[in-house]
């Protein structure tokens, strides 16, 4: 275990260096949802990522939709294809752990929760901002072909999605942001964008920053065919 810049890396027994290839960051819930369609979509997306030789970076959970996509892709492509990044405080809620050794009020030992052979590499960080920054950086480092995909989820999934949309608009990154619209789950958000354009709060030439897909295969098409919005702000972010 090594600590740098406030992050704690727990990479388990890996003996090989992860292969650099396009990376997809998936935002999704730590809950399975009430319909089996959500877990089925996670498995389908993992199969598509495997067939396209894409890596996955995600929020590091082993439960709900998070766990489903991670373990499915690891089973198909191996542990080095998946990288989970999770704040230490969320280990209790988003990863399986031993209750009698980490009861309420007791600190969860990351070594008790990390199973690289099933869920891929894991990095434990100190806060949410570090988690999101590292996930976004991994997508950028992977180059063309990667992007951000949102499966079904709650407040956290929506917040992470909209932050990446905002970063795209501000010119911080130019990667696709794709909503995997399972059973119409994201339709209210898609409609909100239309309403915001009509009300004058989102420019029409920025309405396409976030795109939708109905199937896992369509998600891959959206990633491959994505066109950056003409209305993105041409701002300089790396200048001192």
mmCIF file of C-alpha atoms in Angstrom, residues 18-205:
data_model
loop_
_atom_site.group_PDB
_atom_site.id
_atom_site.type_symbol
_atom_site.label_atom_id
_atom_site.label_comp_id
_atom_site.label_asym_id
_atom_site.label_seq_id
_atom_site.Cartn_x
_atom_site.Cartn_y
_atom_site.Cartn_z
ATOM 1 C CA UNK A 18 -2.415 -2.466 -16.850
ATOM 2 C CA UNK A 19 -2.426 -2.087 -20.623
ATOM 3 C CA UNK A 20 -2.916 1.479 -21.824
ATOM 4 C CA UNK A 21 -6.000 1.566 -24.020
ATOM 5 C CA UNK A 22 -9.156 3.693 -24.384
ATOM 6 C CA UNK A 23 -11.046 3.920 -21.120
ATOM 7 C CA UNK A 24 -14.739 4.364 -20.404
ATOM 8 C CA UNK A 25 -15.788 5.866 -17.094
ATOM 9 C CA UNK A 26 -19.149 4.485 -15.992
ATOM 10 C CA UNK A 27 -21.273 6.277 -13.426
ATOM 11 C CA UNK A 28 -23.967 4.112 -11.863
ATOM 12 C CA UNK A 29 -25.780 3.198 -8.676
ATOM 13 C CA UNK A 30 -24.647 1.117 -5.721
ATOM 14 C CA UNK A 31 -28.200 -0.260 -5.732
ATOM 15 C CA UNK A 32 -29.529 -2.883 -8.161
ATOM 16 C CA UNK A 33 -32.784 -0.988 -8.689
ATOM 17 C CA UNK A 34 -36.249 -2.526 -8.608
ATOM 18 C CA UNK A 35 -36.217 -3.815 -12.190
ATOM 19 C CA UNK A 36 -33.874 -6.565 -13.418
ATOM 20 C CA UNK A 37 -33.364 -4.466 -16.550
ATOM 21 C CA UNK A 38 -30.783 -2.303 -14.794
ATOM 22 C CA UNK A 39 -28.449 -5.165 -13.856
ATOM 23 C CA UNK A 40 -28.996 -6.723 -17.285
ATOM 24 C CA UNK A 41 -27.925 -3.455 -18.901
ATOM 25 C CA UNK A 42 -24.773 -3.391 -16.770
ATOM 26 C CA UNK A 43 -23.870 -6.891 -17.924
ATOM 27 C CA UNK A 44 -24.610 -6.008 -21.552
ATOM 28 C CA UNK A 45 -22.414 -2.919 -21.343
ATOM 29 C CA UNK A 46 -19.567 -4.990 -19.884
ATOM 30 C CA UNK A 47 -19.810 -7.390 -22.841
ATOM 31 C CA UNK A 48 -19.658 -4.471 -25.279
ATOM 32 C CA UNK A 49 -16.637 -2.970 -23.507
ATOM 33 C CA UNK A 50 -14.928 -6.353 -23.690
ATOM 34 C CA UNK A 51 -15.661 -6.785 -27.398
ATOM 35 C CA UNK A 52 -14.317 -3.304 -28.130
ATOM 36 C CA UNK A 53 -11.177 -3.854 -26.007
ATOM 37 C CA UNK A 54 -12.006 -0.931 -23.717
ATOM 38 C CA UNK A 55 -10.979 -0.459 -20.109
ATOM 39 C CA UNK A 56 -13.409 0.532 -17.364
ATOM 40 C CA UNK A 57 -12.898 3.044 -14.586
ATOM 41 C CA UNK A 58 -15.754 3.388 -12.126
ATOM 42 C CA UNK A 59 -16.651 4.313 -8.551
ATOM 43 C CA UNK A 60 -15.183 1.193 -6.980
ATOM 44 C CA UNK A 61 -18.310 -0.378 -5.491
ATOM 45 C CA UNK A 62 -18.904 -4.123 -5.363
ATOM 46 C CA UNK A 63 -22.671 -3.940 -4.847
ATOM 47 C CA UNK A 64 -25.601 -2.958 -7.045
ATOM 48 C CA UNK A 65 -25.035 -1.917 -10.639
ATOM 49 C CA UNK A 66 -21.467 -0.922 -9.789
ATOM 50 C CA UNK A 67 -20.524 -4.424 -8.730
ATOM 51 C CA UNK A 68 -22.365 -6.029 -11.641
ATOM 52 C CA UNK A 69 -20.520 -4.212 -14.400
ATOM 53 C CA UNK A 70 -17.143 -4.570 -12.689
ATOM 54 C CA UNK A 71 -17.315 -8.300 -11.997
ATOM 55 C CA UNK A 72 -18.761 -9.027 -15.445
ATOM 56 C CA UNK A 73 -15.949 -7.222 -17.243
ATOM 57 C CA UNK A 74 -13.282 -8.747 -14.998
ATOM 58 C CA UNK A 75 -14.660 -12.203 -15.822
ATOM 59 C CA UNK A 76 -14.397 -11.386 -19.532
ATOM 60 C CA UNK A 77 -11.242 -9.264 -19.801
ATOM 61 C CA UNK A 78 -9.328 -9.834 -16.569
ATOM 62 C CA UNK A 79 -8.627 -7.693 -13.472
ATOM 63 C CA UNK A 80 -6.417 -5.176 -15.270
ATOM 64 C CA UNK A 81 -9.340 -4.074 -17.441
ATOM 65 C CA UNK A 82 -11.178 -2.568 -14.453
ATOM 66 C CA UNK A 83 -10.121 0.173 -12.049
ATOM 67 C CA UNK A 84 -12.372 1.155 -9.160
ATOM 68 C CA UNK A 85 -11.762 4.434 -7.324
ATOM 69 C CA UNK A 86 -13.565 4.861 -4.022
ATOM 70 C CA UNK A 87 -13.359 7.293 -1.081
ATOM 71 C CA UNK A 88 -12.452 5.544 2.157
ATOM 72 C CA UNK A 89 -15.642 6.772 3.847
ATOM 73 C CA UNK A 90 -17.768 4.911 1.284
ATOM 74 C CA UNK A 91 -16.145 1.503 1.757
ATOM 75 C CA UNK A 92 -18.854 0.652 4.280
ATOM 76 C CA UNK A 93 -21.697 1.452 1.863
ATOM 77 C CA UNK A 94 -20.436 0.613 -1.591
ATOM 78 C CA UNK A 95 -18.299 -2.470 -0.948
ATOM 79 C CA UNK A 96 -18.990 -5.731 0.847
ATOM 80 C CA UNK A 97 -17.249 -5.955 4.210
ATOM 81 C CA UNK A 98 -17.238 -8.120 7.331
ATOM 82 C CA UNK A 99 -19.776 -6.671 9.752
ATOM 83 C CA UNK A 100 -18.373 -8.195 12.933
ATOM 84 C CA UNK A 101 -14.972 -6.652 12.205
ATOM 85 C CA UNK A 102 -16.281 -3.287 10.990
ATOM 86 C CA UNK A 103 -19.404 -2.547 12.956
ATOM 87 C CA UNK A 104 -21.089 0.825 13.228
ATOM 88 C CA UNK A 105 -18.603 3.463 14.258
ATOM 89 C CA UNK A 106 -15.572 1.294 13.508
ATOM 90 C CA UNK A 107 -13.244 2.002 10.635
ATOM 91 C CA UNK A 108 -13.440 -0.339 7.659
ATOM 92 C CA UNK A 109 -10.123 -1.931 6.778
ATOM 93 C CA UNK A 110 -9.723 -1.662 2.961
ATOM 94 C CA UNK A 111 -7.837 -4.960 2.948
ATOM 95 C CA UNK A 112 -11.025 -6.710 4.104
ATOM 96 C CA UNK A 113 -13.073 -5.364 1.196
ATOM 97 C CA UNK A 114 -10.826 -5.539 -1.855
ATOM 98 C CA UNK A 115 -11.034 -8.576 -4.125
ATOM 99 C CA UNK A 116 -9.012 -7.762 -7.216
ATOM 100 C CA UNK A 117 -9.609 -11.116 -8.902
ATOM 101 C CA UNK A 118 -13.363 -10.464 -8.898
ATOM 102 C CA UNK A 119 -13.720 -6.688 -9.166
ATOM 103 C CA UNK A 120 -10.427 -5.430 -10.608
ATOM 104 C CA UNK A 121 -7.877 -2.990 -9.279
ATOM 105 C CA UNK A 122 -8.994 -0.613 -6.547
ATOM 106 C CA UNK A 123 -7.685 2.753 -5.414
ATOM 107 C CA UNK A 124 -8.966 4.156 -2.120
ATOM 108 C CA UNK A 125 -8.921 7.954 -1.950
ATOM 109 C CA UNK A 126 -9.751 10.467 0.745
ATOM 110 C CA UNK A 127 -12.638 12.381 -0.843
ATOM 111 C CA UNK A 128 -15.185 12.615 -3.674
ATOM 112 C CA UNK A 129 -13.328 15.345 -5.536
ATOM 113 C CA UNK A 130 -10.214 13.193 -5.812
ATOM 114 C CA UNK A 131 -12.302 10.254 -7.003
ATOM 115 C CA UNK A 132 -13.923 12.228 -9.821
ATOM 116 C CA UNK A 133 -10.695 13.915 -10.854
ATOM 117 C CA UNK A 134 -8.864 10.591 -11.066
ATOM 118 C CA UNK A 135 -11.641 8.955 -13.080
ATOM 119 C CA UNK A 136 -11.731 11.844 -15.534
ATOM 120 C CA UNK A 137 -7.938 11.814 -15.848
ATOM 121 C CA UNK A 138 -7.957 8.107 -16.640
ATOM 122 C CA UNK A 139 -10.402 8.707 -19.493
ATOM 123 C CA UNK A 140 -8.224 11.531 -20.830
ATOM 124 C CA UNK A 141 -5.073 9.436 -20.536
ATOM 125 C CA UNK A 142 -6.751 6.631 -22.492
ATOM 126 C CA UNK A 143 -7.210 8.916 -25.477
ATOM 127 C CA UNK A 144 -9.678 8.618 -28.348
ATOM 128 C CA UNK A 145 -12.406 6.000 -28.081
ATOM 129 C CA UNK A 146 -13.119 6.547 -24.396
ATOM 130 C CA UNK A 147 -15.694 8.673 -22.655
ATOM 131 C CA UNK A 148 -18.257 8.835 -19.895
ATOM 132 C CA UNK A 149 -21.330 6.601 -19.704
ATOM 133 C CA UNK A 150 -24.124 6.835 -17.153
ATOM 134 C CA UNK A 151 -26.155 3.801 -16.261
ATOM 135 C CA UNK A 152 -29.096 4.127 -13.877
ATOM 136 C CA UNK A 153 -28.350 5.598 -10.464
ATOM 137 C CA UNK A 154 -29.353 8.146 -7.866
ATOM 138 C CA UNK A 155 -28.140 11.551 -6.694
ATOM 139 C CA UNK A 156 -24.459 10.673 -6.984
ATOM 140 C CA UNK A 157 -24.769 9.311 -10.515
ATOM 141 C CA UNK A 158 -26.650 12.392 -11.657
ATOM 142 C CA UNK A 159 -24.159 14.748 -9.998
ATOM 143 C CA UNK A 160 -21.163 12.990 -11.555
ATOM 144 C CA UNK A 161 -22.825 12.974 -14.979
ATOM 145 C CA UNK A 162 -23.685 16.649 -14.923
ATOM 146 C CA UNK A 163 -20.213 17.605 -13.745
ATOM 147 C CA UNK A 164 -18.707 15.884 -16.785
ATOM 148 C CA UNK A 165 -21.268 17.611 -19.026
ATOM 149 C CA UNK A 166 -20.286 20.952 -17.491
ATOM 150 C CA UNK A 167 -16.591 20.222 -17.891
ATOM 151 C CA UNK A 168 -17.223 19.430 -21.555
ATOM 152 C CA UNK A 169 -19.076 22.719 -22.038
ATOM 153 C CA UNK A 170 -16.259 24.619 -20.316
ATOM 154 C CA UNK A 171 -13.626 22.990 -22.509
ATOM 155 C CA UNK A 172 -11.938 21.021 -19.711
ATOM 156 C CA UNK A 173 -12.400 17.840 -21.730
ATOM 157 C CA UNK A 174 -13.935 16.909 -25.094
ATOM 158 C CA UNK A 175 -14.982 13.325 -24.429
ATOM 159 C CA UNK A 176 -18.489 11.945 -25.052
ATOM 160 C CA UNK A 177 -21.064 11.862 -22.264
ATOM 161 C CA UNK A 178 -23.586 9.092 -22.949
ATOM 162 C CA UNK A 179 -26.765 8.298 -21.041
ATOM 163 C CA UNK A 180 -27.613 4.579 -21.191
ATOM 164 C CA UNK A 181 -31.372 5.117 -21.097
ATOM 165 C CA UNK A 182 -32.620 1.804 -19.672
ATOM 166 C CA UNK A 183 -36.434 1.580 -19.780
ATOM 167 C CA UNK A 184 -36.652 5.356 -20.206
ATOM 168 C CA UNK A 185 -34.839 6.004 -16.930
ATOM 169 C CA UNK A 186 -33.037 9.107 -18.223
ATOM 170 C CA UNK A 187 -35.933 10.505 -20.266
ATOM 171 C CA UNK A 188 -36.784 13.217 -17.672
ATOM 172 C CA UNK A 189 -33.203 14.509 -17.887
ATOM 173 C CA UNK A 190 -33.255 14.409 -21.683
ATOM 174 C CA UNK A 191 -36.510 16.365 -21.598
ATOM 175 C CA UNK A 192 -34.999 18.832 -19.128
ATOM 176 C CA UNK A 193 -32.253 19.619 -21.643
ATOM 177 C CA UNK A 194 -34.909 20.301 -24.296
ATOM 178 C CA UNK A 195 -36.805 22.530 -21.880
ATOM 179 C CA UNK A 196 -33.636 24.391 -20.907
ATOM 180 C CA UNK A 197 -32.815 25.076 -24.550
ATOM 181 C CA UNK A 198 -36.329 26.405 -25.098
ATOM 182 C CA UNK A 199 -36.098 28.572 -21.990
ATOM 183 C CA UNK A 200 -32.763 30.029 -23.061
ATOM 184 C CA UNK A 201 -30.528 28.519 -20.391
ATOM 185 C CA UNK A 202 -28.675 26.039 -22.611
ATOM 186 C CA UNK A 203 -27.493 27.140 -26.042
ATOM 187 C CA UNK A 204 -28.965 25.090 -28.858
ATOM 188 C CA UNK A 205 -25.497 24.285 -30.160
#
